[in-house]
Coordinates of C-alpha atoms in Angstrom, one line a residue:
M21 CA 89.5 85.1 114.3
S22 CA 91.1 88.1 112.5
L23 CA 89.0 91.2 112.2
L24 CA 89.9 91.2 108.5
T25 CA 88.1 87.9 108.0
Q26 CA 84.8 89.0 109.6
R27 CA 82.0 89.9 107.3
P28 CA 80.7 93.4 108.2
R29 CA 77.2 93.8 109.5
A30 CA 74.7 95.3 107.1
L31 CA 73.6 98.7 108.3
R32 CA 70.2 98.3 110.0
R33 CA 67.1 99.7 108.4
C34 CA 68.9 100.4 105.2
S35 CA 67.8 99.3 101.7
P36 CA 70.3 98.4 99.0
Y37 CA 71.3 101.1 96.5
P38 CA 69.2 100.9 93.4
V39 CA 71.1 100.4 90.1
W40 CA 69.9 103.9 88.9
Y41 CA 71.4 105.8 91.8
L42 CA 74.9 106.6 90.3
P43 CA 73.8 107.5 86.7
A44 CA 70.8 109.4 88.0
A45 CA 73.0 111.5 90.3
Y46 CA 75.3 112.3 87.4
A47 CA 72.4 113.1 85.0
V48 CA 70.7 115.5 87.4
M49 CA 73.9 117.5 87.9
V50 CA 74.7 117.7 84.2
A51 CA 71.2 118.7 83.4
T52 CA 71.4 122.0 85.4
H53 CA 74.0 123.3 82.9
F54 CA 71.4 123.1 80.1
H55 CA 69.9 126.3 81.5
P56 CA 72.7 128.8 82.0
S57 CA 70.3 131.7 82.1
L58 CA 68.8 130.6 85.4
N59 CA 68.9 133.2 88.2
L60 CA 72.0 132.6 90.4
H61 CA 69.9 132.2 93.6
V62 CA 67.5 129.8 91.9
R63 CA 70.4 127.7 90.7
H64 CA 71.9 127.8 94.2
A65 CA 68.6 126.6 95.7
M66 CA 68.4 123.8 93.1
S67 CA 72.0 122.8 93.7
G68 CA 71.6 122.8 97.4
G69 CA 68.4 120.7 97.1
I70 CA 70.1 118.2 94.9
M71 CA 72.9 117.9 97.3
I72 CA 70.7 117.4 100.4
A73 CA 68.5 114.8 98.5
L74 CA 71.5 112.7 97.3
L75 CA 73.3 112.9 100.6
S76 CA 70.1 111.9 102.5
F77 CA 69.9 108.9 100.1
Q78 CA 73.4 107.8 101.3
L79 CA 72.1 107.8 104.9
T80 CA 69.2 105.5 104.1
H81 CA 70.8 103.0 101.7
A82 CA 73.7 100.6 102.2
S83 CA 75.0 97.2 101.0
D84 CA 76.8 94.5 102.9
D85 CA 80.1 95.8 101.5
P86 CA 81.4 99.0 103.2
A87 CA 84.2 99.2 100.6
C88 CA 81.7 99.3 97.8
D89 CA 79.6 101.9 99.6
Y90 CA 82.6 104.0 100.3
A91 CA 83.8 104.0 96.7
M92 CA 80.4 104.8 95.2
N93 CA 79.7 107.5 97.7
T94 CA 83.1 109.0 97.1
V95 CA 82.2 109.5 93.4
V96 CA 78.8 111.0 94.2
L97 CA 80.1 113.3 96.9
E98 CA 82.8 114.6 94.6
W99 CA 80.3 115.3 91.9
L100 CA 78.0 117.1 94.4
L101 CA 80.9 119.3 95.7
Q102 CA 81.9 120.1 92.1
H103 CA 78.3 120.9 91.3
Q104 CA 78.2 123.5 94.2
D105 CA 81.4 124.9 92.8
F106 CA 80.6 125.1 89.1
S107 CA 76.9 125.9 89.4
Y108 CA 77.2 128.5 92.1
L109 CA 80.5 129.4 93.7
S110 CA 82.5 130.0 90.5
R111 CA 79.7 132.0 89.1
L112 CA 79.4 134.1 92.3
N113 CA 83.2 134.6 92.1
G114 CA 82.9 135.7 88.4
T115 CA 85.0 132.8 87.1
P116 CA 82.6 130.3 85.5
P117 CA 84.5 127.3 84.1
R118 CA 85.8 127.5 80.5
W119 CA 87.0 124.7 78.3
I120 CA 90.2 126.0 76.6
G121 CA 91.7 122.8 75.3
R122 CA 95.4 122.1 75.0
G123 CA 97.5 124.8 76.6
T124 CA 97.3 126.8 79.8
S125 CA 94.8 129.4 81.1
K126 CA 97.5 132.0 80.7
D127 CA 98.0 131.2 77.1
K128 CA 94.3 131.5 76.4
E129 CA 93.1 134.0 79.1
G130 CA 89.6 135.1 78.4
R131 CA 89.1 132.6 75.7
G132 CA 87.5 129.2 75.6
L133 CA 84.0 127.8 75.9
S134 CA 81.7 128.5 78.8
E135 CA 78.1 127.4 79.4
Y136 CA 77.0 130.9 78.4
D137 CA 78.2 130.4 74.9
A138 CA 76.0 129.1 72.1
M139 CA 76.1 125.3 71.8
N140 CA 73.9 122.7 70.3
L141 CA 72.5 119.9 72.4
W142 CA 75.4 117.5 71.7
Q143 CA 78.0 120.1 72.4
R144 CA 76.4 121.2 75.7
L145 CA 76.1 117.6 76.8
K146 CA 79.8 116.9 76.0
W147 CA 80.8 120.2 77.7
A148 CA 79.0 119.3 80.9
T149 CA 80.0 115.7 80.9
T150 CA 83.6 116.5 80.5
L151 CA 83.4 119.1 83.3
Y152 CA 82.5 116.5 85.9
L153 CA 84.7 113.7 84.7
N154 CA 87.8 115.8 85.0
P155 CA 88.6 116.5 88.7
R156 CA 92.0 118.0 87.9
G157 CA 90.6 120.3 85.2
I158 CA 92.9 119.2 82.3
G159 CA 92.0 121.4 79.4
W160 CA 90.0 123.8 81.5
D161 CA 90.8 127.3 82.6
W162 CA 90.8 126.1 86.3
Q163 CA 93.3 123.3 85.9
V164 CA 94.7 122.7 89.4
K165 CA 98.3 123.2 90.4
G166 CA 100.6 120.3 90.8
V167 CA 99.6 118.3 87.7
P168 CA 102.7 116.6 86.4
S169 CA 104.0 117.4 82.9
N170 CA 102.9 114.9 80.3
P171 CA 105.9 113.2 78.5
D172 CA 103.5 111.2 76.3
A173 CA 101.4 114.1 75.1
S174 CA 102.7 113.8 71.5
L175 CA 103.0 110.1 71.2
P176 CA 101.3 108.4 68.2
R177 CA 98.1 106.6 69.3
W178 CA 99.4 103.1 68.9
K179 CA 102.6 103.8 70.9
Y180 CA 100.6 105.5 73.6
V181 CA 98.2 102.5 73.9
I182 CA 101.1 100.0 74.1
K183 CA 102.8 102.1 76.8
K184 CA 99.6 102.4 78.8
L185 CA 99.0 98.6 78.5
L186 CA 102.5 98.0 79.9
Q187 CA 101.8 100.4 82.7
V188 CA 98.6 98.5 83.5
V189 CA 100.5 95.2 83.7
Y190 CA 103.1 96.8 86.0
H191 CA 100.5 98.3 88.3
Q192 CA 98.7 95.0 88.5
L193 CA 101.9 93.2 89.5
M194 CA 102.6 95.8 92.1
N195 CA 99.0 95.5 93.3
A196 CA 99.4 91.7 93.6
A197 CA 102.6 92.1 95.6
A198 CA 101.0 94.6 98.0
E199 CA 98.0 92.2 98.5
V200 CA 100.4 89.4 99.6
A201 CA 102.4 91.8 101.8
L202 CA 99.2 93.1 103.4
G203 CA 97.8 89.6 104.1
F204 CA 101.0 88.5 105.8
S205 CA 101.7 91.7 107.7
W206 CA 98.2 92.0 109.0
Y207 CA 98.3 88.4 110.3
L208 CA 101.6 89.2 112.1
T209 CA 100.1 92.4 113.4
L210 CA 97.3 90.5 115.0
N211 CA 99.5 87.6 116.0
P212 CA 102.9 89.1 117.0
S213 CA 103.9 85.9 118.9
A214 CA 104.3 84.2 115.5
V215 CA 107.6 86.1 115.1
P216 CA 108.6 87.1 118.7
S217 CA 111.9 88.6 117.5
M218 CA 110.1 91.4 115.7
P219 CA 108.0 94.1 117.5
Q220 CA 104.3 94.3 116.7
Q221 CA 104.7 97.9 115.6
T222 CA 107.0 96.8 112.7
W223 CA 104.2 94.6 111.3
L224 CA 101.6 97.4 111.9
V225 CA 103.7 99.9 109.9
T226 CA 104.2 97.3 107.1
T227 CA 100.5 96.8 107.1
C228 CA 99.8 100.5 106.7
W229 CA 102.3 100.9 103.9
S230 CA 100.9 97.9 102.1
V231 CA 97.4 99.4 102.2
A232 CA 98.8 102.7 100.9
I233 CA 100.6 101.0 98.1
L234 CA 97.6 98.9 97.3
Y235 CA 95.4 102.0 97.1
C236 CA 97.8 103.9 94.9
Q237 CA 98.5 101.1 92.5
A238 CA 94.7 100.4 92.1
F239 CA 94.2 104.2 91.4
L240 CA 97.1 104.3 89.0
S241 CA 95.9 101.2 87.2
T242 CA 92.4 102.5 86.8
H243 CA 93.8 105.8 85.4
A244 CA 96.0 103.9 82.9
I245 CA 93.1 101.7 81.8
A246 CA 90.8 104.7 81.3
A247 CA 93.5 106.5 79.3
L248 CA 94.2 103.4 77.2
I249 CA 90.5 102.9 76.3
T250 CA 89.6 106.5 75.6
V251 CA 92.7 107.4 73.6
G252 CA 92.7 104.1 71.8
T253 CA 89.1 104.6 70.7
G254 CA 89.6 108.2 69.8
L255 CA 87.3 109.6 72.6
S256 CA 90.1 111.7 73.9
S257 CA 93.7 112.7 73.2
S258 CA 96.9 111.7 74.9
W259 CA 97.6 115.2 76.1
E260 CA 94.4 115.0 78.2
W261 CA 96.0 112.2 80.4
P262 CA 99.0 113.6 82.2
P263 CA 100.4 111.2 84.9
L264 CA 98.2 110.8 87.9
M265 CA 101.0 111.1 90.4
D266 CA 104.5 112.7 90.1
S267 CA 107.8 111.0 90.8
L268 CA 108.6 109.9 94.3
S269 CA 112.0 111.6 93.9
K270 CA 110.1 114.8 94.6
A271 CA 108.7 113.6 97.9
W272 CA 111.4 115.2 100.1
S273 CA 108.9 117.1 102.2
L274 CA 105.3 116.7 103.3
R275 CA 104.3 119.8 101.4
Q276 CA 105.8 118.2 98.3
V277 CA 104.0 115.0 98.9
W278 CA 100.6 116.5 99.3
G279 CA 101.0 119.4 96.8
V280 CA 103.1 117.7 94.0
V281 CA 103.6 114.0 94.2
Y282 CA 100.1 112.8 95.3
H283 CA 97.2 112.9 93.0
Q284 CA 95.4 116.3 92.9
C285 CA 91.9 115.0 92.2
M286 CA 90.5 116.7 95.3
R287 CA 92.5 119.9 95.1
R288 CA 89.8 122.0 93.5
I289 CA 87.1 120.6 95.8
V290 CA 88.9 121.7 99.0
Q291 CA 91.0 124.6 97.7
F292 CA 88.4 126.8 95.9
P293 CA 86.1 127.0 99.0
S294 CA 89.1 127.8 101.1
Q295 CA 90.1 130.6 98.8
C296 CA 86.5 132.0 98.8
I297 CA 86.4 132.0 102.6
A298 CA 89.8 133.6 102.9
K299 CA 88.7 136.3 100.5
A300 CA 85.4 136.8 102.4
L301 CA 87.4 137.2 105.7
G302 CA 89.6 139.9 104.1
L303 CA 92.8 138.0 104.2
K304 CA 95.3 139.5 101.7
K305 CA 96.0 137.1 98.8
G306 CA 99.5 135.7 99.1
S307 CA 99.9 136.8 102.7
L308 CA 101.2 134.4 105.4
A309 CA 97.8 134.5 107.1
S310 CA 96.0 133.6 103.9
K311 CA 98.5 130.9 103.1
Y312 CA 98.2 129.1 106.4
F313 CA 94.5 129.7 106.7
Q314 CA 94.0 127.9 103.4
L315 CA 96.4 125.1 104.3
Y316 CA 94.4 124.3 107.5
T317 CA 91.0 124.7 105.9
C318 CA 91.9 122.5 102.9
F319 CA 92.8 119.7 105.2
L320 CA 89.8 120.4 107.3
F321 CA 87.5 120.0 104.3
S322 CA 89.4 116.9 103.2
G323 CA 89.0 115.4 106.6
L324 CA 85.2 116.2 106.7
V325 CA 84.8 114.6 103.2
H326 CA 86.5 111.4 104.4
L327 CA 84.6 111.5 107.7
W328 CA 81.3 111.6 105.8
L329 CA 82.2 108.8 103.5
S330 CA 83.4 106.7 106.5
Y331 CA 80.2 107.5 108.5
V332 CA 77.8 106.5 105.7
A333 CA 79.7 103.3 105.1
T334 CA 80.2 102.2 108.7
R335 CA 78.2 104.6 110.9
K336 CA 81.3 105.6 112.8
S337 CA 84.4 107.7 112.5
N338 CA 87.6 105.8 111.8
G339 CA 90.2 108.4 112.6
E340 CA 89.9 110.6 109.5
M341 CA 89.8 114.0 111.2
L342 CA 92.8 113.1 113.4
F343 CA 94.9 112.0 110.4
F344 CA 94.0 114.9 108.1
M345 CA 94.4 117.6 110.8
L346 CA 97.8 116.4 111.8
Q347 CA 99.1 116.9 108.3
P348 CA 98.9 120.8 108.2
M349 CA 100.4 120.8 111.7
A350 CA 103.3 118.8 110.6
I351 CA 103.7 120.9 107.4
S352 CA 103.8 124.0 109.6
V353 CA 106.6 122.6 111.7
E354 CA 108.3 121.5 108.5
D355 CA 108.0 125.0 107.0
F356 CA 109.5 126.5 110.2
V357 CA 112.5 124.2 110.2
I358 CA 113.1 124.9 106.5
W359 CA 112.9 128.6 107.2
C360 CA 115.4 128.3 110.1
Y361 CA 117.7 126.4 107.8
G362 CA 117.4 129.2 105.2
V363 CA 118.3 131.8 107.8
V364 CA 121.3 130.0 109.2
V365 CA 122.7 128.4 106.0
G366 CA 121.1 130.6 103.3
T367 CA 118.4 129.9 100.8
G368 CA 119.2 127.8 97.7
K369 CA 122.0 125.9 99.5
A370 CA 120.2 122.7 100.3
N371 CA 122.6 119.8 99.7
R372 CA 122.1 116.1 99.1
S373 CA 122.3 115.3 102.8
W374 CA 119.5 117.8 103.6
R375 CA 117.4 116.2 100.8
V376 CA 118.0 112.7 102.2
L377 CA 117.0 113.9 105.6
G378 CA 113.7 115.1 104.0
Y379 CA 113.0 111.7 102.6
V380 CA 113.7 110.1 106.0
W381 CA 111.3 112.6 107.6
V382 CA 108.5 111.9 105.2
L383 CA 108.9 108.2 105.6
A384 CA 108.9 108.4 109.4
W385 CA 105.9 110.8 109.5
F386 CA 103.7 108.5 107.4
S387 CA 105.0 105.4 109.1
W388 CA 103.5 106.9 112.3
S389 CA 100.5 108.9 111.1
L390 CA 99.1 106.1 108.8
T391 CA 98.8 103.8 111.9
L392 CA 96.2 106.3 113.3
W393 CA 93.9 105.7 110.4
V394 CA 94.6 102.6 108.3
P395 CA 93.9 99.8 111.0
A396 CA 90.4 101.1 111.4
L397 CA 89.8 101.0 107.7
L398 CA 90.9 97.4 107.6
E399 CA 88.7 96.5 110.6
Q400 CA 85.7 98.1 109.0
R401 CA 86.4 96.5 105.6
I402 CA 86.8 99.8 103.8
Q403 CA 90.2 98.6 102.8
P404 CA 91.3 96.6 100.9
G405 CA 89.0 98.3 98.4
S406 CA 87.6 95.9 95.7
P407 CA 86.1 92.5 96.3
R408 CA 89.0 91.0 94.2
D409 CA 91.6 92.7 96.4
H410 CA 89.8 91.5 99.6
I411 CA 89.8 87.9 98.3
A412 CA 93.5 88.1 97.4
V413 CA 94.4 89.6 100.8
M414 CA 92.4 87.0 102.6
R415 CA 94.1 84.2 100.7
A416 CA 97.5 85.6 101.7
Y417 CA 96.3 86.0 105.3
K418 CA 95.3 82.3 105.4
R419 CA 98.6 81.3 103.9
A420 CA 100.4 83.2 106.6
E421 CA 98.2 81.5 109.2
Q422 CA 99.0 78.1 107.8
F423 CA 102.7 78.8 107.5
Y424 CA 103.3 80.2 111.0
S425 CA 101.1 77.6 112.6
R426 CA 103.5 74.9 111.3
Q427 CA 106.4 76.8 112.9
V428 CA 105.0 76.4 116.4

């Protein structure tokens, strides 16, 4: 029997998550911003206590669905890390978050609305709620780098809604195709004798890319649905919803993939602490040492976040640290090669062949590195993510089993 078809064991001695866990976690974090005059150390103690309590809760509660636990704990952990940032680190650094609206922080430097400004109850609730539901900081003075430009920012509401609806349909179709590809490729990965002319590694790579596409399409679809609903109902404006990911045409290097093309929803969470540590160590801003220190610590923090999520969902590591720590190593090699090219050929002279070579490099790198992580996610039922995705993949898996059994 395929590992994909096995129902995961419920974690021993763990109770199911209560329905109030997610909203309560959010409410507690938002509530701390209703008292901006609190002493910084008191706020830090409160923030740390909240984090320890909620993370401890994750260790003692679980469901029979690791994918569900993983997704919910991802949301809570991101909120907690944001809370440490906005409630303590940013204040300690002298840069408390400010809502500036449409524009950039350079356009409105020193302006905007911070939690220290006078607000009524509703305004403060909206301010704090928006802060934690906006991981890329759109409209805030801390908006992360790498957010794509928004071609739909000025579209009329009805045109915007129609465009987003079409995007949802497209992403769902791509999602369905990835589900079928995953079901068939995972079956052939586990049963390579079904197609002896093809090496097993081919099916494993196809499986990993199918999972990656499935994850991205689900993420993009969710983003489009949220934009459609909030803009359509007037809760937000179209400029607040720039694309989640940039064009694949820009994925000509690993640095481009991680810093430009891929979603930047975790960038603030991992980058701001890295910057604070680099500053505390006395590394000069913009120096080579600071640049690469932050590169490695960002991926270290990202690996630790994914390791925690994997552990609380399955009680084991599934290759997260290996995958994420290989990325900065590969980027360092990539930077060196690009530097050598610039020395020999000259900067600014990259031709089409060089760019094509970059695409091949990126494809080859992820075709290898994803195989170090994705199979374990499938075996532990963390992927495919939603119950609907799992059912669809299982259906495709069984069809593959029936089809190839008839070929014998």
